[in-house]
Short mmCIF file of C-alpha atoms and ligand atoms in Angstrom, two decimals:
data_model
loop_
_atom_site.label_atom_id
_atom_site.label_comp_id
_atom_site.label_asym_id
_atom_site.label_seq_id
_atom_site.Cartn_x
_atom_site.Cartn_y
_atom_site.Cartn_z
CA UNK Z 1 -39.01 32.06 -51.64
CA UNK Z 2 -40.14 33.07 -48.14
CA UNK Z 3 -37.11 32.80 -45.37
CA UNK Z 4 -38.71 31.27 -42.64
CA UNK Z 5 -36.63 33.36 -40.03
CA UNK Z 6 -37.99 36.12 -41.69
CA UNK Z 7 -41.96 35.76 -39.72
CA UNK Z 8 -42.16 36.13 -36.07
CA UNK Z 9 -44.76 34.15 -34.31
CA UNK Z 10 -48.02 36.60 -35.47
CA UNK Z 11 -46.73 36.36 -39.02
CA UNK Z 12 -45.90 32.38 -39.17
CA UNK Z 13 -49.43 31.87 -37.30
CA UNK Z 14 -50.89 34.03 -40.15
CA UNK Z 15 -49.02 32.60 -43.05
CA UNK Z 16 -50.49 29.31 -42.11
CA UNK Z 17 -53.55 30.19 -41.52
CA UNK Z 18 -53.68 31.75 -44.85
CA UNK Z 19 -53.08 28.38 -46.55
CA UNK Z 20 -55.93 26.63 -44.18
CA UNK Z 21 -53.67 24.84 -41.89
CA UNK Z 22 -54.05 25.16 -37.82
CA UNK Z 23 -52.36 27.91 -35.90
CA UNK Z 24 -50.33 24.64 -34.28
CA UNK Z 25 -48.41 24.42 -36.87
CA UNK Z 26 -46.37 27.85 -36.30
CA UNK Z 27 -45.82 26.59 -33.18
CA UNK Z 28 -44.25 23.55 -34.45
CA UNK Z 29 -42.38 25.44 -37.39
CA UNK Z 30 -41.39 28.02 -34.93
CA UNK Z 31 -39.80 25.28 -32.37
CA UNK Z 32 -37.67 23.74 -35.77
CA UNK Z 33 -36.28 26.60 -36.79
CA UNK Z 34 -35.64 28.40 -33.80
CA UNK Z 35 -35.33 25.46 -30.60
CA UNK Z 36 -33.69 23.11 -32.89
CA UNK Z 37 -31.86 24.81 -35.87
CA UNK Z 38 -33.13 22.57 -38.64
CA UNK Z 39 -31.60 24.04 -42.13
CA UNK Z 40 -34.02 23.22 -44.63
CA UNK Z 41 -38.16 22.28 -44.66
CA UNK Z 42 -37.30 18.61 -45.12
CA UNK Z 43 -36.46 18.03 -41.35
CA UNK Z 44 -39.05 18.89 -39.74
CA UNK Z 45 -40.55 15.38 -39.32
CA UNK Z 46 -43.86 16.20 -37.45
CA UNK Z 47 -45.31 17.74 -40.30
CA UNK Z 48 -46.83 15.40 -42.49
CA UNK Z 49 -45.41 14.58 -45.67
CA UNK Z 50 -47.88 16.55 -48.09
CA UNK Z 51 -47.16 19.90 -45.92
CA UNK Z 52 -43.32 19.43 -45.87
CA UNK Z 53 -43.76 18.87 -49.55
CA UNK Z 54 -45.85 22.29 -50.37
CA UNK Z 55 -43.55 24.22 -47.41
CA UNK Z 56 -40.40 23.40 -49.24
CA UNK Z 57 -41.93 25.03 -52.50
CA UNK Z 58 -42.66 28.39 -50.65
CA UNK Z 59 -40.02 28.73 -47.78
CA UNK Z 60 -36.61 28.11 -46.81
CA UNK Z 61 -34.35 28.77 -44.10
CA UNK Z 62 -31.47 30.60 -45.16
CA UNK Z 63 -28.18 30.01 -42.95
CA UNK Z 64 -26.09 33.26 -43.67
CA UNK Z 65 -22.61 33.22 -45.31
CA UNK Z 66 -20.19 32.74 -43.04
CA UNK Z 67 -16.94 35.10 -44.59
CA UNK Z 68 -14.76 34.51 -41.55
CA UNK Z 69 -15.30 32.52 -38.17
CA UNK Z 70 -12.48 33.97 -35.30
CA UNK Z 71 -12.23 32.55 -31.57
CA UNK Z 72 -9.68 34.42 -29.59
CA UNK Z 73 -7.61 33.57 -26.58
CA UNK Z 74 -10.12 34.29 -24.11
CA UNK Z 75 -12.70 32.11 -25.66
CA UNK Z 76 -14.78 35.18 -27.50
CA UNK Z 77 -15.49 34.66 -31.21
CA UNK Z 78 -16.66 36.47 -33.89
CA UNK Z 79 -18.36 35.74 -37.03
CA UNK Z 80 -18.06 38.21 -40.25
CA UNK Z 81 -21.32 37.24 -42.17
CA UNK Z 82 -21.62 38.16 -45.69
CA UNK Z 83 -24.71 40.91 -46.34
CA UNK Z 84 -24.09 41.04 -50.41
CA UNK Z 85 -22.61 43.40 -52.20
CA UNK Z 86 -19.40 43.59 -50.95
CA UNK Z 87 -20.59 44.60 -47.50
CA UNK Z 88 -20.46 42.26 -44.36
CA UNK Z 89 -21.62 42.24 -40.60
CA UNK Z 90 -20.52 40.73 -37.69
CA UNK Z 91 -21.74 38.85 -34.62
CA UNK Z 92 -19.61 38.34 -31.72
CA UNK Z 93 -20.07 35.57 -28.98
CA UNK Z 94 -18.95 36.45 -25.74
CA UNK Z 95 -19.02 33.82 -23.18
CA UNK Z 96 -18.88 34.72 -19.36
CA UNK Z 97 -18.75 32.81 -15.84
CA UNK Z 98 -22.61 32.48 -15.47
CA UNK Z 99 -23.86 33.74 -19.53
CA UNK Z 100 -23.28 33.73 -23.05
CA UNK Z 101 -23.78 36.64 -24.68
CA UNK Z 102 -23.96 37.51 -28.20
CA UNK Z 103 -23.66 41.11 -30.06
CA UNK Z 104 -25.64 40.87 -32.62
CA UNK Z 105 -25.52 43.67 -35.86
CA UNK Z 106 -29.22 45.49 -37.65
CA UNK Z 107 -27.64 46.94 -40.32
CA UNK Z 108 -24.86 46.91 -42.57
CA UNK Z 109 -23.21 50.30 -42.47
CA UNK Z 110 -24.69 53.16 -40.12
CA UNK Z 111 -25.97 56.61 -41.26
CA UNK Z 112 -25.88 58.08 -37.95
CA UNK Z 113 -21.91 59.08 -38.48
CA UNK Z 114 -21.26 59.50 -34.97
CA UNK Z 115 -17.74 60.63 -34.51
CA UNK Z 116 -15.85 57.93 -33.29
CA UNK Z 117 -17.57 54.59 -34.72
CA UNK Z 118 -15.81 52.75 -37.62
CA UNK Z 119 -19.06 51.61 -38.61
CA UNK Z 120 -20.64 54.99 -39.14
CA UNK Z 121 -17.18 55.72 -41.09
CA UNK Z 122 -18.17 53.54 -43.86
CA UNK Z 123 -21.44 55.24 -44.41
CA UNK Z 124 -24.90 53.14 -44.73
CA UNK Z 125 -25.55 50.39 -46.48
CA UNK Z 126 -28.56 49.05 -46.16
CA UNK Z 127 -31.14 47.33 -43.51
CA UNK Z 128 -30.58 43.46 -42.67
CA UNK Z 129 -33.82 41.75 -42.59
CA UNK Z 130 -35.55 40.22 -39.92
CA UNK Z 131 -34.32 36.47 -41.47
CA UNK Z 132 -30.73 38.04 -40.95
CA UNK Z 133 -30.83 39.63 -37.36
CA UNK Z 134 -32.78 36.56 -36.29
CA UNK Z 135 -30.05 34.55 -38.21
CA UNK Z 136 -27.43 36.01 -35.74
CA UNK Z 137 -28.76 34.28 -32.98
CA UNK Z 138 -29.65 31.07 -34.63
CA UNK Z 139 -26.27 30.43 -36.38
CA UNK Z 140 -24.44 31.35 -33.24
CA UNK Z 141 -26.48 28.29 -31.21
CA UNK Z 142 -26.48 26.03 -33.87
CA UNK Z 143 -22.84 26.76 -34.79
CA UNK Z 144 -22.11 26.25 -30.82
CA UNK Z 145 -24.16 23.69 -30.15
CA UNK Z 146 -22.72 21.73 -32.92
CA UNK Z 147 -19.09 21.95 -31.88
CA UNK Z 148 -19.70 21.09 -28.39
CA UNK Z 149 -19.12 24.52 -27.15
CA UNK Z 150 -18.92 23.61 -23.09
CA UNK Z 151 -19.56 26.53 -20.25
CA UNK Z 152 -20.89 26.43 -16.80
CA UNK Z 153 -24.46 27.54 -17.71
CA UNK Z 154 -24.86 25.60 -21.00
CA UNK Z 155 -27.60 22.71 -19.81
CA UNK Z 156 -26.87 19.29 -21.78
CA UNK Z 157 -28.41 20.12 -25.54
CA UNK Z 158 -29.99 23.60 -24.58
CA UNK Z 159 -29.16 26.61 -26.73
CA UNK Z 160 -25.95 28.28 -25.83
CA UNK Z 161 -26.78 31.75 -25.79
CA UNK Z 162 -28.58 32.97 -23.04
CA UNK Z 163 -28.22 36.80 -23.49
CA UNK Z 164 -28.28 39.23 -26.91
CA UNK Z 165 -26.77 42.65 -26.84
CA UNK Z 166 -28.20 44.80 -30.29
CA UNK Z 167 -24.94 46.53 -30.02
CA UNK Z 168 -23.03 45.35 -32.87
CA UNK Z 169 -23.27 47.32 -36.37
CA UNK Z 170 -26.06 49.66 -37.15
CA UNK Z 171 -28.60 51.79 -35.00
CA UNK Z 172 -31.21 48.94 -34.46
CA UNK Z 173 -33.97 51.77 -33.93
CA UNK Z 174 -33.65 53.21 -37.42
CA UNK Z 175 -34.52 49.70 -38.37
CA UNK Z 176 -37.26 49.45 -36.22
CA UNK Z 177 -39.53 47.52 -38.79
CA UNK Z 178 -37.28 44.27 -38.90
CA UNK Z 179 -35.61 44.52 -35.35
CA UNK Z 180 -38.98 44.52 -33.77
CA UNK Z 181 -40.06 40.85 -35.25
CA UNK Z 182 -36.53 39.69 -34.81
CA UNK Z 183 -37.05 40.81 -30.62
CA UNK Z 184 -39.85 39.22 -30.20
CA UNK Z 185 -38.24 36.18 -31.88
CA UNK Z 186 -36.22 36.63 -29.50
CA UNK Z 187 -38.78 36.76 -26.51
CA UNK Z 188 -41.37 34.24 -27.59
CA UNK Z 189 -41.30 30.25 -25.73
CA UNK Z 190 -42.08 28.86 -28.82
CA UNK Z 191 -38.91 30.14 -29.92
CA UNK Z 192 -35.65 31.31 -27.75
CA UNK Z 193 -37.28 31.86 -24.77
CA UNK Z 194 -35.58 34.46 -23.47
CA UNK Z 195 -36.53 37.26 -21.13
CA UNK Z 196 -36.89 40.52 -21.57
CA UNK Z 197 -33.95 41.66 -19.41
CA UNK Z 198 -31.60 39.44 -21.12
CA UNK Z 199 -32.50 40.91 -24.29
CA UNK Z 200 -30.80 44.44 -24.68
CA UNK Z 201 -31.16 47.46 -27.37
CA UNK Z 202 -28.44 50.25 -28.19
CA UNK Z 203 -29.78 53.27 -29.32
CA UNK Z 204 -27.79 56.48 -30.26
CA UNK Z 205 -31.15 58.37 -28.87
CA UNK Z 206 -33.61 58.00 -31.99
CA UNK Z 207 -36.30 59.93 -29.58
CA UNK Z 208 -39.62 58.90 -31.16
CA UNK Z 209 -38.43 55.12 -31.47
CA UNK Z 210 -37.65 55.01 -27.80
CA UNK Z 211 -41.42 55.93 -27.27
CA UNK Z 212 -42.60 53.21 -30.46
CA UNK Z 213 -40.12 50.61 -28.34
CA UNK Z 214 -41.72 51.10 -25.25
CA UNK Z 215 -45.44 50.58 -26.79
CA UNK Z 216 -44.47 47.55 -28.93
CA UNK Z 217 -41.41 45.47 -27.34
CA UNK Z 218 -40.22 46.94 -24.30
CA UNK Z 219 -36.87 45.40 -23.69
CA UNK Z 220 -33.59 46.48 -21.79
CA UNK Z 221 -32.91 50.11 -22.84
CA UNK Z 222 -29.00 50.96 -23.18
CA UNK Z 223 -28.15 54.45 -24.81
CA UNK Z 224 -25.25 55.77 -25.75
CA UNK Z 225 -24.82 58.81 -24.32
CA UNK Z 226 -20.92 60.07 -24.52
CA UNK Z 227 -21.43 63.26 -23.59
CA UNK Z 228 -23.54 65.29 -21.13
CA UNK Z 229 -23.40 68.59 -22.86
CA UNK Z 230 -25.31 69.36 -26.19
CA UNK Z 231 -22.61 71.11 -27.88
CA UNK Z 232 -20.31 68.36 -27.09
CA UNK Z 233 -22.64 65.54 -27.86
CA UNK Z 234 -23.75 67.23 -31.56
CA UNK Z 235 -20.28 66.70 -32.31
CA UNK Z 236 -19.92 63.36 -30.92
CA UNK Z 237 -23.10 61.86 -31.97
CA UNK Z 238 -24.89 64.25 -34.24
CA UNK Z 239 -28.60 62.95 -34.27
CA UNK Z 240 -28.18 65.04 -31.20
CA UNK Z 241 -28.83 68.06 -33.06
CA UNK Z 242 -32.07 66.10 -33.93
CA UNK Z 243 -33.07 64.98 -30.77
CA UNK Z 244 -30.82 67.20 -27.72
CA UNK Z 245 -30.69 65.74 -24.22
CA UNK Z 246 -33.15 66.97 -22.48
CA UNK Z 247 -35.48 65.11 -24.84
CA UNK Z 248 -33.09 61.53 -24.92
CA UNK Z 249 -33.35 61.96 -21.12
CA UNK Z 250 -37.36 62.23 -21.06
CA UNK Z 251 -37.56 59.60 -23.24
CA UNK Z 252 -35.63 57.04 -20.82
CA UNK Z 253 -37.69 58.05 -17.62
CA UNK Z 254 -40.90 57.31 -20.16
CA UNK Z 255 -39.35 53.84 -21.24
CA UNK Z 256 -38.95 52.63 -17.98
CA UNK Z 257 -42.31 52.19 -16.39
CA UNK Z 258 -41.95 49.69 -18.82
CA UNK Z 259 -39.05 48.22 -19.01
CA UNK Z 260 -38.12 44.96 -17.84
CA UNK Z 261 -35.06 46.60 -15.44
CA UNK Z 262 -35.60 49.60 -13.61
CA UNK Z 263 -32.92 51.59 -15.06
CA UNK Z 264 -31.66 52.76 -18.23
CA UNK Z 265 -27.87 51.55 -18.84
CA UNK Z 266 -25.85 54.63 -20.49
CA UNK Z 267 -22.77 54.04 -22.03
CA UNK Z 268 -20.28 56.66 -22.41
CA UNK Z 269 -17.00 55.73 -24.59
CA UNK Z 270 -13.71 57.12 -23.05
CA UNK Z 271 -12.19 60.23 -25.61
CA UNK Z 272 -8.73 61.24 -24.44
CA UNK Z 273 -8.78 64.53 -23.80
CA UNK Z 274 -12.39 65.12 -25.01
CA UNK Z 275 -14.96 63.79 -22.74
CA UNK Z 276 -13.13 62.21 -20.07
CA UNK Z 277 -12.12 65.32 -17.13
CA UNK Z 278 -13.66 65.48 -14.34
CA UNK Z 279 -15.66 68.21 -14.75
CA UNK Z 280 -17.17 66.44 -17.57
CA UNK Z 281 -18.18 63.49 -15.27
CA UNK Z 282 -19.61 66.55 -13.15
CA UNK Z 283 -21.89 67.36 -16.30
CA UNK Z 284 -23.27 63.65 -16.67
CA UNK Z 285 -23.78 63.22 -12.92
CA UNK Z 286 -26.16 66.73 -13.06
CA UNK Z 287 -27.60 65.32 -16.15
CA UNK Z 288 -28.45 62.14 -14.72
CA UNK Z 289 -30.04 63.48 -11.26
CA UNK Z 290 -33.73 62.13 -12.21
CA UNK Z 291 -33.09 58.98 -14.27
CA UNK Z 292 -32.62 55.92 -12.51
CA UNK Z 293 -29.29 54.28 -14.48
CA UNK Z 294 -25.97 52.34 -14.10
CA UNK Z 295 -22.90 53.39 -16.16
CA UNK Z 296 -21.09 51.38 -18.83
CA UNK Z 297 -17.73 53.14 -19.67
CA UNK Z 298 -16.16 52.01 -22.58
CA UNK Z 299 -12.32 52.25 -23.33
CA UNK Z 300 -12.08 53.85 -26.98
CA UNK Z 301 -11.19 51.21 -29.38
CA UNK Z 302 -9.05 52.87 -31.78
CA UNK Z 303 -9.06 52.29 -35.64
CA UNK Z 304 -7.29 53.21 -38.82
CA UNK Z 305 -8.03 56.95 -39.57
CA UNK Z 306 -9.55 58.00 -36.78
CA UNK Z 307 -9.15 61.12 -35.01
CA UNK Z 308 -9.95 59.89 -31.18
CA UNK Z 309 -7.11 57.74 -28.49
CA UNK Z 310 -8.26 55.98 -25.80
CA UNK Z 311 -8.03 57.79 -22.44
CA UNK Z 312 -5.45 56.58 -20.05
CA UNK Z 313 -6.73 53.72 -17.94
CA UNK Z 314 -6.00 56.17 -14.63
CA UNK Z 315 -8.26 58.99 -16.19
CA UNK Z 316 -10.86 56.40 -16.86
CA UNK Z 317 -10.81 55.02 -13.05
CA UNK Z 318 -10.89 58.62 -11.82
CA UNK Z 319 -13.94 59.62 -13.80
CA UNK Z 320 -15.28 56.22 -12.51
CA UNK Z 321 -14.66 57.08 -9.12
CA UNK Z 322 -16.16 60.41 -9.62
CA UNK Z 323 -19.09 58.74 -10.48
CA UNK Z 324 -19.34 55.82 -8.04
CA UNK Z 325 -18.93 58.78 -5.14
CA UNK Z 326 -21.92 60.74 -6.38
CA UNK Z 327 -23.68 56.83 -6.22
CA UNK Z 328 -23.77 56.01 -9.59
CA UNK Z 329 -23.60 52.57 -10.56
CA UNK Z 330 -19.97 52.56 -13.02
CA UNK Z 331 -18.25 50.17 -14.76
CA UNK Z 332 -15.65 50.23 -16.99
CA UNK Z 333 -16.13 47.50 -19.88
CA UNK Z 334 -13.93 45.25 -20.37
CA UNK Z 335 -12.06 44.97 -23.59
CA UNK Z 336 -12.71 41.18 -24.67
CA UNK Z 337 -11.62 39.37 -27.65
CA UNK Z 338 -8.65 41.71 -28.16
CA UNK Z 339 -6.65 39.40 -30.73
CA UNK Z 340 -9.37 39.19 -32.83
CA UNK Z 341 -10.24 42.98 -32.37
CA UNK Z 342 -13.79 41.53 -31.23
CA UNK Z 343 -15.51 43.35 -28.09
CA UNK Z 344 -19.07 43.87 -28.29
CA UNK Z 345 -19.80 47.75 -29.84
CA UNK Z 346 -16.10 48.07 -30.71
CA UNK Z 347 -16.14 46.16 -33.72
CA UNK Z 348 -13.31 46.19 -35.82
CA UNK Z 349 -12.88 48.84 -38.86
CA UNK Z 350 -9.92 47.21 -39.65
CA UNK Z 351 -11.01 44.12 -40.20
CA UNK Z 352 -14.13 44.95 -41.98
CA UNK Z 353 -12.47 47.66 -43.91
CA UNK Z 354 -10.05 44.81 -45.20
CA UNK Z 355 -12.52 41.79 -45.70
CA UNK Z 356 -14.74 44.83 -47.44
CA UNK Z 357 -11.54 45.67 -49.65
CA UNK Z 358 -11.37 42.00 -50.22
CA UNK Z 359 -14.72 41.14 -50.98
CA UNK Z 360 -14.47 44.47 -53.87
CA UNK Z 361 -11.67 42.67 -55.45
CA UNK Z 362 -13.43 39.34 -55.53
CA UNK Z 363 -16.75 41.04 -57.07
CA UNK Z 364 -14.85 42.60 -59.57
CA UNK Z 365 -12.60 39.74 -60.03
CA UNK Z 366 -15.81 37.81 -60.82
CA UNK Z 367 -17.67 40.59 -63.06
CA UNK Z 368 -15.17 40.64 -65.31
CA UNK Z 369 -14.37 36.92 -65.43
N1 SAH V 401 -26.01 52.14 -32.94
C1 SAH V 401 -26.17 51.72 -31.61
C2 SAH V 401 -25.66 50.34 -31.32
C3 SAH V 401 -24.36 49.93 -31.94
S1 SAH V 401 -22.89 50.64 -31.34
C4 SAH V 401 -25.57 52.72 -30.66
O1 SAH V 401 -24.88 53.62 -31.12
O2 SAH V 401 -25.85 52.62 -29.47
C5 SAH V 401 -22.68 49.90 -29.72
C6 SAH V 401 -21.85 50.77 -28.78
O3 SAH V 401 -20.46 50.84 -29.18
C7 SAH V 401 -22.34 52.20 -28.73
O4 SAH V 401 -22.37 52.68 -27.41
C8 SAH V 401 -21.30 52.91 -29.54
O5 SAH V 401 -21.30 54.26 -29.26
C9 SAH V 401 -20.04 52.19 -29.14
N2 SAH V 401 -18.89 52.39 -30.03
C10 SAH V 401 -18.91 52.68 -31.35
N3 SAH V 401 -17.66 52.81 -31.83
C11 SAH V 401 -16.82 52.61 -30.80
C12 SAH V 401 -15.40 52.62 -30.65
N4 SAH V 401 -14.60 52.84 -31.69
N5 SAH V 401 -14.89 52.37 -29.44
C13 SAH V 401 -15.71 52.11 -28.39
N6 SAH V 401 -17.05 52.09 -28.46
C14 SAH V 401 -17.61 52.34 -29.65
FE1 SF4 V 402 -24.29 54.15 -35.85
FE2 SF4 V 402 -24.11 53.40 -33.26
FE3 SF4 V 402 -21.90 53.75 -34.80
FE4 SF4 V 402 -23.33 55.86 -34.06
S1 SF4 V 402 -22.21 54.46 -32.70
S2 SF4 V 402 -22.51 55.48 -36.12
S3 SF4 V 402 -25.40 55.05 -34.15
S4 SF4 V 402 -23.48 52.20 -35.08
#
């Protein structure tokens, strides 16, 4: 069985076209599944009845498992969405005065092991398809749209989420074969509509994918830097030793000709006592000299095991400072969803360590049943 979610708009105009029917009828598929969340083949009441009939024998749309659905105090909520075998993603909705934003995840697990991410702690697991990045963004409307979800920018029966953020689990450029479909998903008016610059990819610096993003879906480039200095940064994110600075940094001035926004956002987590002095915000500001960018400093979200604290929050405005003098766009992110341990690209090893623990117990539980 085909998931629907899994074809972007090239694909769904070629698997009909394969089966003799008009290149409409993607459209019309595409507007369904994507403008109007229908669950299963049998809604989709423009078709006639002999095509919904064969469709529903060779596709399906396939809503993902929902493990655990939190909304915290300040309104941000977080799905944990089951990805088989014991392992689970999340996808956290962040609403804001004038957008709602949601993190979405690429893969289960990481392999990139950078130093201070819970994800990359629990090794990799495997790629999520295009069906299930996609998925993110269509169970988050549909799941929104269907409780009534109210906010200042959510026009009367119009999809909820207005911006995506690849920054939950998972390097989204060492899945470049199913994030790609799933952006321009993401991009197309036959499905979400939206535009480039609200649609915005994390990288850890994969070098050569930067270039292949640039050719083939060129959309808001944010990299996470942490540190300005290679020996520092191999430690901290060690695909560094692959691809060093100087090559991350020519590969952002080459992305942004094309890019929708003409800078690069670089996000730099706060490490107490590691990558937060003053000198070190000395470093980035050299390093940054010829690349147009704004700043995102994260607070360190702290989990079980791990070796990092947050820096104080005066060391953090300090550095910020540093930077803002020497012109550099800075902010300092805010921590969001902190009862449910929910801000975008701080997701929560605790809680997926637990629900993983959990979910181990219940396979077994069941294997041996
Ligand atoms: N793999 C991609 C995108 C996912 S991580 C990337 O690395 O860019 C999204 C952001 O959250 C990255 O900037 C990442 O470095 C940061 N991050 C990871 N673990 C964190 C933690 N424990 N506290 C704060 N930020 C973290
Ligand atoms: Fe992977 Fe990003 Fe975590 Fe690094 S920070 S381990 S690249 S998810």
């Amino acid at each position: 069985m085909i998931d629907l979610k899994d074809l972007d708009p090239a694909s769904l105009e070629a698997f009909f076209a394969e089966r003799g029917e008009k290149p409409f009828r993607a459209r019309q598929v595409l507007r369904w599944v994507h403008q109007r969340f229908a669950a299963n083949v049998g809604e989709m009441s423009d078709l006639s009845k002999p095509l919904r009939d064969t469709l529903a024998t060779l596709a399906e749309i396939k809503a993902p498992a929902v493990i655990r659905d939190t909304t915290a105090s300040d309104g941000t909520r977080k799905w944990l969405l089951d990805a088989g075998n014991g392992n689970a993603v999340e996808s956290v909705y962040i609403p804001e005065d004038d957008r709602g934003t949601l993190c979405i995840s690429s893969q289960a697990g990481c392999a990139l092991d950078c130093a201070f991410c819970s994800t990359g702690k629990q090794g990799f697991n495997r790629n999520l398809s295009t069906g299930e990045i996609i998925g993110q963004l269509w169970h988050a409307n549909r799941t929104l749209l269907a409780d009534g979800t109210t906010a200042p920018w959510i026009e009367q029966g119009r999809p909820p989420i207005t911006n995506v953020v690849m920054m939950g689990m998972g390097e989204p450029l060492a899945n470049f074969d199913n994030v790609v479909p799933a952006l321009r998903l993401m991009l197309d008016d036959r499905a979400y509509g939206l535009s480039r610059r609200r649609v915005t990819l994390s990288t850890s610096g994969l070098v050569p994918q930067i270039d292949r993003l640039r050719e083939e879906c060129p959309v808001a480039l944010a990299v996470s830097l942490h540190a300005a200095n290679d020996s520092l940064r191999d430690r901290l994110v060690p695909i560094n030793r692959k691809h060093p600075l100087k090559d991350l940094m020519a590969a952002c001035v080459r992305y942004l000709p094309a890019a929708p926004r003409d800078f690069v956002t670089f996000e730099y987590v706060m490490l107490d006592g590691v990558n937060d002095s003053i000198s070190h915000a000395d470093e980035l500001i050299a390093l940054t000299r010829n690349v147009p960018c704004k700043l995102n400093l994260i607070p360190f979200n702290p989990f079980p095991g791990s070796e990092f604290r947050t820096s104080p929050r005066g060391r953090i405005l300090d550095f910020q400072k540093r930077l803002q003098d020497a012109s550099l766009v800075t902010t300092v992110r805010k921590t969001r969803g902190e009862d449910i341990a929910a801000a975008c690209g701080q997701l929560a090893g605790q809680v997926k360590d637990r629900t993983k623990r959990r979910l181990a117990t219940r396979i077994v539980a069941a294997s041996t049943q």
